[in-house]
CSV table of C-alpha atoms and ligand atoms in Angstrom, one decimal:
chain,number,residue,atom,x,y,z
A,1,MET,CA,-132.3,17.7,53.1
A,2,GLN,CA,-135.6,19.3,52.1
A,3,ILE,CA,-136.4,22.9,51.3
A,4,ASP,CA,-139.7,24.2,52.5
A,5,PRO,CA,-141.2,26.6,49.9
A,6,TRP,CA,-143.8,27.7,52.5
A,7,SER,CA,-141.3,28.8,55.2
A,8,SER,CA,-140.6,32.5,55.7
A,9,ASN,CA,-137.1,31.6,57.1
A,10,LYS,CA,-134.0,32.9,55.3
A,11,LEU,CA,-132.1,30.4,53.2
A,12,GLU,CA,-128.4,30.5,53.6
A,13,LYS,CA,-125.5,28.3,52.6
A,14,TYR,CA,-126.1,28.6,48.9
A,15,ALA,CA,-123.1,26.4,47.9
A,16,HIS,CA,-124.4,23.5,49.9
A,17,ILE,CA,-127.8,23.9,48.3
A,18,PHE,CA,-126.4,24.1,44.8
A,19,LYS,CA,-124.5,20.9,45.2
A,20,GLU,CA,-127.4,19.0,46.9
A,21,PHE,CA,-130.0,19.9,44.3
A,22,GLY,CA,-127.9,20.2,41.1
A,23,LEU,CA,-128.3,23.9,40.5
A,24,ASN,CA,-125.8,25.8,38.3
A,25,GLU,CA,-124.1,29.0,39.4
A,26,PHE,CA,-125.5,31.8,37.3
A,27,LYS,CA,-122.7,32.9,34.9
A,28,PHE,CA,-124.6,34.6,32.1
A,29,GLU,CA,-124.0,38.3,31.6
A,30,PHE,CA,-126.5,41.0,31.0
A,31,ASN,CA,-125.8,44.7,31.0
A,32,HIS,CA,-128.2,45.6,33.8
A,33,TYR,CA,-127.8,46.2,37.6
A,34,LEU,CA,-130.1,43.3,38.4
A,35,PHE,CA,-127.4,41.0,37.0
A,36,SER,CA,-124.2,43.0,37.9
A,37,ARG,CA,-124.8,43.2,41.7
A,38,GLY,CA,-124.8,39.5,42.6
A,39,ILE,CA,-128.6,39.3,43.1
A,40,VAL,CA,-129.0,36.4,40.7
A,41,VAL,CA,-127.3,33.3,42.1
A,42,ALA,CA,-128.2,30.2,40.2
A,43,GLU,CA,-130.1,28.7,37.3
A,44,ARG,CA,-131.5,25.5,35.8
A,45,ASP,CA,-131.2,25.2,32.0
A,46,PHE,CA,-130.9,29.0,31.5
A,47,LYS,CA,-128.7,28.4,28.4
A,48,LYS,CA,-131.8,27.8,26.3
A,49,ILE,CA,-133.2,31.2,27.3
A,50,TYR,CA,-129.8,32.9,26.7
A,51,SER,CA,-129.6,31.3,23.3
A,52,ALA,CA,-133.2,32.4,22.4
A,53,ILE,CA,-132.4,36.0,23.5
A,54,ASN,CA,-129.2,36.1,21.5
A,55,ASN,CA,-130.7,34.5,18.4
A,56,LYS,CA,-133.9,36.5,18.6
A,57,LYS,CA,-136.0,33.4,18.9
A,58,THR,CA,-139.3,33.0,20.7
A,59,PHE,CA,-139.2,32.4,24.5
A,60,LEU,CA,-141.8,32.6,27.1
A,61,GLN,CA,-142.0,33.8,30.7
A,62,LEU,CA,-144.3,33.1,33.6
A,63,THR,CA,-143.9,34.8,37.0
A,64,GLY,CA,-146.3,35.3,39.8
A,65,ILE,CA,-147.1,36.3,43.3
A,66,ALA,CA,-149.6,34.9,45.8
A,67,SER,CA,-152.2,37.6,46.8
A,68,SER,CA,-151.8,37.0,50.5
A,69,GLY,CA,-151.0,40.6,51.5
A,70,ASN,CA,-149.8,44.0,50.3
A,71,LEU,CA,-146.7,44.0,48.1
A,72,HIS,CA,-143.4,45.1,49.5
A,73,LEU,CA,-140.0,45.8,48.0
A,74,GLY,CA,-139.2,42.1,47.9
A,75,HIS,CA,-142.1,41.6,45.5
A,76,LYS,CA,-141.0,44.6,43.4
A,77,LEU,CA,-137.9,42.6,42.7
A,78,ASP,CA,-139.9,39.8,41.1
A,79,VAL,CA,-141.6,42.5,38.9
A,80,ASP,CA,-138.3,44.1,38.0
A,81,PHE,CA,-137.0,40.8,36.7
A,82,PHE,CA,-140.3,40.1,34.9
A,83,LEU,CA,-140.1,43.5,33.1
A,84,PHE,CA,-136.5,42.9,32.2
A,85,PHE,CA,-137.2,39.7,30.3
A,86,ARG,CA,-140.5,41.0,28.9
A,87,ASN,CA,-138.5,44.0,27.5
A,88,LEU,CA,-136.0,41.5,26.0
A,89,GLY,CA,-138.9,40.0,24.0
A,90,ALA,CA,-140.3,37.2,26.2
A,91,LYS,CA,-144.0,36.5,25.6
A,92,SER,CA,-145.0,37.0,29.2
A,93,LEU,CA,-147.7,36.3,31.7
A,94,PHE,CA,-147.9,37.2,35.3
A,95,VAL,CA,-150.2,35.2,37.6
A,96,VAL,CA,-151.7,36.6,40.7
A,97,SER,CA,-152.4,33.4,42.7
A,98,ASP,CA,-155.5,34.0,44.8
A,99,ILE,CA,-156.3,30.3,45.2
A,100,ASP,CA,-152.7,29.6,46.2
A,101,ALA,CA,-152.9,32.4,48.8
A,102,TYR,CA,-156.1,31.0,50.2
A,103,LEU,CA,-154.9,27.3,50.3
A,104,SER,CA,-151.3,27.8,51.4
A,105,ARG,CA,-151.4,30.6,54.0
A,106,PRO,CA,-152.5,30.5,57.6
A,107,ASP,CA,-156.3,30.6,57.9
A,108,SER,CA,-156.3,33.5,60.2
A,109,LYS,CA,-154.9,35.8,57.5
A,110,ILE,CA,-156.7,34.6,54.4
A,111,ASN,CA,-159.7,32.9,55.8
A,112,ASN,CA,-161.7,32.9,52.5
A,113,LEU,CA,-161.1,33.3,48.8
A,114,ASN,CA,-162.7,36.7,48.8
A,115,LYS,CA,-160.0,38.0,51.1
A,116,ALA,CA,-157.4,36.8,48.6
A,117,LYS,CA,-159.3,38.5,45.8
A,118,GLU,CA,-159.3,41.8,47.8
A,119,PHE,CA,-155.5,41.6,48.0
A,120,ALA,CA,-155.4,40.7,44.3
A,121,VAL,CA,-157.1,44.0,43.4
A,122,GLU,CA,-154.5,45.9,45.4
A,123,ASN,CA,-151.6,43.8,44.1
A,124,ILE,CA,-152.7,44.2,40.4
A,125,ALA,CA,-153.0,48.0,40.8
A,126,ASP,CA,-149.3,47.8,42.0
A,127,LEU,CA,-148.3,45.6,39.1
A,128,LEU,CA,-149.9,48.0,36.6
A,129,ALA,CA,-148.3,51.0,38.4
A,130,LEU,CA,-144.9,49.2,38.0
A,131,GLY,CA,-145.3,48.9,34.3
A,132,LEU,CA,-147.2,45.6,33.5
A,133,LYS,CA,-149.8,45.6,30.8
A,134,PRO,CA,-153.3,44.5,31.7
A,135,GLU,CA,-153.2,41.7,29.1
A,136,GLU,CA,-150.1,40.2,30.8
A,137,ILE,CA,-151.9,39.7,34.1
A,138,TYR,CA,-154.3,36.9,35.1
A,139,VAL,CA,-155.9,35.7,38.3
A,140,GLN,CA,-156.0,32.0,39.1
A,141,SER,CA,-159.7,31.9,40.2
A,142,ASN,CA,-161.1,33.3,36.9
A,143,LYS,CA,-159.3,31.1,34.5
A,144,SER,CA,-161.4,29.0,32.1
A,145,ASN,CA,-162.2,25.3,32.5
A,146,ASP,CA,-159.3,24.4,30.1
A,147,TYR,CA,-156.8,25.7,32.7
A,148,TYR,CA,-158.4,23.6,35.5
A,149,SER,CA,-158.7,20.5,33.3
A,150,PHE,CA,-155.0,20.9,32.6
A,151,ALA,CA,-154.2,21.3,36.3
A,152,PHE,CA,-156.1,18.1,37.1
A,153,SER,CA,-154.4,16.2,34.2
A,154,ILE,CA,-151.0,17.1,35.7
A,155,SER,CA,-152.0,15.3,38.9
A,156,LYS,CA,-151.9,12.0,36.9
A,157,LYS,CA,-148.1,12.6,36.4
A,158,ILE,CA,-147.3,13.1,40.1
A,159,THR,CA,-147.1,10.1,42.5
A,160,GLU,CA,-147.4,10.2,46.2
A,161,SER,CA,-143.7,9.3,46.6
A,162,MET,CA,-142.6,12.1,44.2
A,163,PHE,CA,-144.5,14.6,46.3
A,164,GLN,CA,-143.3,13.2,49.6
A,165,ALA,CA,-139.6,13.1,48.4
A,166,ILE,CA,-139.7,16.7,47.2
A,167,TYR,CA,-141.8,18.4,50.0
A,168,GLY,CA,-141.4,16.0,52.9
A,169,HIS,CA,-145.2,15.8,53.6
A,170,ILE,CA,-148.5,15.4,51.9
A,171,ASN,CA,-151.0,18.2,52.7
A,172,PRO,CA,-154.1,18.2,50.5
A,173,ALA,CA,-154.4,22.0,50.4
A,174,LYS,CA,-150.8,22.5,49.5
A,175,MET,CA,-151.0,19.7,46.9
A,176,SER,CA,-153.8,21.6,45.2
A,177,ALA,CA,-151.9,24.8,45.3
A,178,VAL,CA,-148.8,23.1,43.8
A,179,LEU,CA,-150.9,21.6,41.0
A,180,LEU,CA,-152.1,25.1,40.1
A,181,GLN,CA,-148.5,26.5,40.2
A,182,LEU,CA,-147.4,23.8,37.8
A,183,ALA,CA,-150.4,24.5,35.6
A,184,ASP,CA,-149.4,28.2,35.6
A,185,ILE,CA,-145.9,27.6,34.5
A,186,LEU,CA,-146.7,25.0,31.9
A,187,HIS,CA,-150.0,26.4,30.5
A,188,VAL,CA,-148.1,29.3,28.9
A,189,GLN,CA,-146.8,26.7,26.4
A,190,LYS,CA,-150.4,25.6,25.7
A,191,LEU,CA,-151.2,29.3,24.9
A,192,PHE,CA,-148.1,30.3,23.0
A,193,GLY,CA,-146.5,27.0,21.9
A,194,ALA,CA,-143.7,24.7,23.2
A,195,TYR,CA,-141.0,27.3,23.4
A,196,PRO,CA,-138.2,27.7,26.1
A,197,THR,CA,-140.0,29.0,29.2
A,198,LEU,CA,-138.5,31.0,32.0
A,199,THR,CA,-139.5,31.6,35.6
A,200,GLY,CA,-137.5,33.6,38.2
A,201,ILE,CA,-137.8,32.4,41.8
A,202,GLY,CA,-136.2,32.4,45.2
A,203,LEU,CA,-134.1,29.4,46.2
A,204,GLU,CA,-136.7,28.2,48.6
A,205,GLN,CA,-139.1,27.7,45.6
A,206,ASP,CA,-136.8,25.2,44.0
A,207,PRO,CA,-139.0,22.2,45.0
A,208,HIS,CA,-141.7,23.6,42.7
A,209,ALA,CA,-139.1,24.0,39.9
A,210,ARG,CA,-137.9,20.4,40.2
A,211,LEU,CA,-141.5,19.0,40.2
A,212,THR,CA,-142.5,21.2,37.3
A,213,ARG,CA,-139.5,20.0,35.3
A,214,ASP,CA,-140.2,16.4,36.2
A,215,VAL,CA,-143.8,16.7,35.1
A,216,ALA,CA,-142.9,18.5,31.9
A,217,ARG,CA,-140.6,15.6,30.9
A,218,HIS,CA,-143.6,13.2,31.3
A,219,LEU,CA,-146.0,15.3,29.2
A,220,LYS,CA,-146.0,15.1,25.5
A,221,GLY,CA,-145.2,18.3,23.5
A,222,PHE,CA,-143.8,20.4,26.3
A,223,GLU,CA,-140.4,22.1,26.6
A,224,THR,CA,-138.8,21.5,30.0
A,225,PRO,CA,-139.0,25.0,31.7
A,226,SER,CA,-135.9,26.9,32.8
A,227,PHE,CA,-135.5,28.7,36.0
A,228,PHE,CA,-133.2,31.4,37.5
A,229,TYR,CA,-132.9,31.9,41.2
A,230,PHE,CA,-132.4,35.3,42.9
A,231,LYS,CA,-131.6,36.3,46.4
A,232,HIS,CA,-134.6,37.5,48.4
A,233,GLN,CA,-134.2,40.9,49.8
A,234,SER,CA,-133.6,40.4,53.5
A,235,GLY,CA,-135.7,42.1,56.2
A,236,LEU,CA,-134.9,45.4,57.8
A,237,LYS,CA,-134.1,43.7,61.1
A,238,GLN,CA,-130.9,41.7,61.6
A,239,ASP,CA,-131.3,38.1,60.4
A,240,SER,CA,-134.8,38.5,59.0
A,241,LYS,CA,-136.5,38.0,55.6
A,242,MET,CA,-138.6,40.8,54.2
A,243,SER,CA,-142.0,39.3,54.9
A,244,SER,CA,-145.6,40.4,54.8
A,245,SER,CA,-146.1,38.3,57.9
A,246,ASN,CA,-143.8,40.7,59.8
A,247,PRO,CA,-144.6,44.3,58.7
A,248,ASP,CA,-141.6,45.7,60.6
A,249,THR,CA,-139.2,43.8,58.4
A,250,ALA,CA,-140.6,45.3,55.1
A,251,ILE,CA,-141.1,48.5,53.2
A,252,PHE,CA,-144.6,48.1,51.7
A,253,LEU,CA,-145.5,49.8,48.4
A,254,ASN,CA,-148.4,51.5,50.3
A,255,ASP,CA,-146.3,52.7,53.3
A,256,SER,CA,-146.7,56.4,54.1
A,257,PRO,CA,-143.6,58.7,54.1
A,258,SER,CA,-143.6,58.8,57.9
A,259,THR,CA,-143.8,55.0,58.1
A,260,VAL,CA,-140.8,54.7,55.7
A,261,LYS,CA,-138.8,57.2,57.8
A,262,LYS,CA,-139.6,55.3,61.0
A,263,LYS,CA,-138.8,51.9,59.5
A,264,ILE,CA,-135.5,53.0,58.0
A,265,SER,CA,-134.4,54.9,61.1
A,266,ARG,CA,-134.9,51.6,63.1
A,267,SER,CA,-133.3,49.3,60.5
A,268,PHE,CA,-130.1,47.3,61.1
A,269,THR,CA,-127.0,48.9,59.6
A,270,GLY,CA,-123.3,48.0,59.3
A,271,GLY,CA,-122.4,51.2,61.2
A,272,ARG,CA,-120.1,51.4,64.2
A,273,ASP,CA,-121.0,52.2,67.8
A,274,THR,CA,-119.8,55.8,67.6
A,275,VAL,CA,-119.3,58.4,64.9
A,276,GLU,CA,-115.5,58.6,65.8
A,277,GLU,CA,-115.2,54.8,65.4
A,278,GLN,CA,-117.0,54.9,62.0
A,279,LYS,CA,-114.8,57.7,60.7
A,280,ARG,CA,-111.7,55.7,61.8
A,281,LEU,CA,-112.7,52.2,60.8
A,282,GLY,CA,-115.5,52.7,58.2
A,283,GLY,CA,-118.9,51.0,58.0
A,284,ASN,CA,-119.8,47.6,56.6
A,285,PRO,CA,-122.3,47.8,53.7
A,286,ASP,CA,-122.2,44.0,53.3
A,287,VAL,CA,-124.4,43.5,56.3
A,288,CYS,CA,-126.3,46.8,56.1
A,289,LYS,CA,-130.1,46.8,55.3
A,290,VAL,CA,-130.0,50.4,54.1
A,291,PHE,CA,-127.3,49.6,51.6
A,292,GLU,CA,-129.3,46.5,50.5
A,293,ILE,CA,-132.2,48.7,49.5
A,294,PHE,CA,-129.8,50.7,47.3
A,295,LYS,CA,-128.2,47.6,45.9
A,296,PHE,CA,-131.5,45.9,45.0
A,297,HIS,CA,-133.5,48.9,43.8
A,298,HIS,CA,-131.4,52.0,43.0
A,299,PRO,CA,-130.9,52.0,39.2
A,300,ASP,CA,-127.7,54.2,39.2
A,301,ASN,CA,-124.6,52.1,39.4
A,302,GLU,CA,-122.3,55.1,40.2
A,303,PHE,CA,-124.5,56.2,43.1
A,304,VAL,CA,-124.5,52.7,44.6
A,305,LYS,CA,-120.7,52.4,44.2
A,306,ASP,CA,-120.2,55.8,45.7
A,307,ILE,CA,-122.2,54.8,48.8
A,308,ASP,CA,-120.3,51.6,49.1
A,309,SER,CA,-116.8,53.2,48.9
A,310,LYS,CA,-117.7,56.2,51.1
A,311,CYS,CA,-119.2,53.9,53.7
A,312,ARG,CA,-116.1,51.6,53.8
A,313,ALA,CA,-113.8,54.7,54.0
A,314,GLY,CA,-115.6,56.2,56.9
A,315,LYS,CA,-116.6,59.2,54.8
A,316,LEU,CA,-120.4,58.6,55.1
A,317,MET,CA,-122.3,58.3,58.4
A,318,CYS,CA,-125.4,56.2,58.9
A,319,GLY,CA,-127.7,59.1,59.7
A,320,GLU,CA,-126.9,60.9,56.4
A,321,CYS,CA,-127.1,57.6,54.5
A,322,LYS,CA,-130.5,56.7,56.0
A,323,LYS,CA,-131.8,60.1,55.0
A,324,LEU,CA,-130.7,59.5,51.3
A,325,CYS,CA,-132.5,56.1,51.5
A,326,VAL,CA,-135.7,57.6,52.9
A,327,ASP,CA,-135.7,60.3,50.2
A,328,PHE,CA,-135.1,57.7,47.5
A,329,LEU,CA,-137.9,55.5,48.7
A,330,ASN,CA,-140.4,58.2,49.4
A,331,ASP,CA,-139.8,59.8,45.9
A,332,PHE,CA,-140.4,56.4,44.3
A,333,LEU,CA,-143.4,55.6,46.5
A,334,LYS,CA,-145.1,59.0,46.0
A,335,SER,CA,-145.3,58.5,42.3
A,336,HIS,CA,-146.1,54.8,42.6
A,337,GLN,CA,-149.0,55.4,45.0
A,338,GLU,CA,-150.5,58.0,42.7
A,339,LYS,CA,-150.4,55.5,39.8
A,340,HIS,CA,-151.7,52.7,42.0
A,341,LYS,CA,-154.8,54.8,42.9
A,342,GLU,CA,-155.5,55.5,39.2
A,343,PHE,CA,-155.2,51.8,38.3
A,344,LEU,CA,-157.5,50.5,41.0
A,345,PRO,CA,-160.7,50.3,38.9
A,346,LEU,CA,-158.8,48.5,36.1
A,347,ALA,CA,-157.3,46.1,38.6
A,348,LYS,CA,-160.8,45.4,40.0
A,349,SER,CA,-162.1,44.6,36.5
A,350,ILE,CA,-159.2,42.2,35.9
A,351,VAL,CA,-159.9,40.3,39.2
A,352,PHE,CA,-163.7,40.1,38.7
A,353,LYS,CA,-164.0,39.6,35.0
A,354,LYS,CA,-165.7,36.5,33.7
A,355,PRO,CA,-163.6,33.3,33.4
A,356,TYR,CA,-161.5,33.3,30.2
B,1,SF4,FE1,-125.1,51.3,55.9
B,1,SF4,FE2,-124.9,53.7,54.9
B,1,SF4,FE3,-124.2,53.2,57.5
B,1,SF4,FE4,-122.7,52.3,55.5
B,1,SF4,S1,-123.1,54.5,56.0
B,1,SF4,S2,-123.3,51.2,57.3
B,1,SF4,S3,-124.2,51.8,53.9
B,1,SF4,S4,-126.3,53.0,56.6
């Protein structure tokens, strides 16, 4: 079996994937809703990170997004995890991968690097609005020669058969994008030293994790990086992934209040066919996209538990619940979008500053 990190399909059957690829179930405890609601599912070598946190030792973090579109709630989750570990003391960098966006995405959407840079400006304004510091963010295309020399030197550690075995194909553009992804994760150790290094990813990104770990083992003076794997937020439609390629499946961070209302009103729920039936039998939050938004993003555990129990007991109807969700999202987005606007000039200066 091969996992395609460039597919936008949903990955199911976690247990099968764990077994096939040697992932460990995530069993570490943190007192935070991101870890208490079953969102984090697996890890590779996380014990090194857990030990560093508990013993107040240095550890590093690298996370990133490809600037191939506007950010949605699914991307916010990456940022929430980044901020969680940054606040626990990780020396952290967040890469906005404009070259990766240009090389890996369909030509029609990102047909030149400038288009990816335009999205990078918007994305970075979002990152700053969510709480990242400017010095924690970099853009692939304006890194210095050292970074690129390192990326090319990594290619000497990867054979054609390794690439074929992990990805199932050899595509020059994607190979180049992969080299930069590996350079991103490993070069934080060149900057800060060979310390335990953490990256949070979705399960479909595991091929990159395996290759990065393989390469790190063959490089002198590098700590093999650790990974944790979280569930992607699913799309608003039944059986969909929240994806920039399909705007109706996602709540974007720049959506207007009326767009949010429209998308939530049309989203798939675990409600029954009639109000009478729902009162009698209760709803099913386990399959409900509205509940998933609360589960992944609402910081108040009591609120989320209350929605869950009232839904199951038939004491909450979907119309009322959707209204709570629209209000929650629009409150958050109003303040986020105001900050985003203020941060745009700073974001532009980060994207277009001289190579460093
Ligand atoms: Fe989903 Fe809320 Fe309806 Fe329950 S009441 S199925 S959580 S929308």
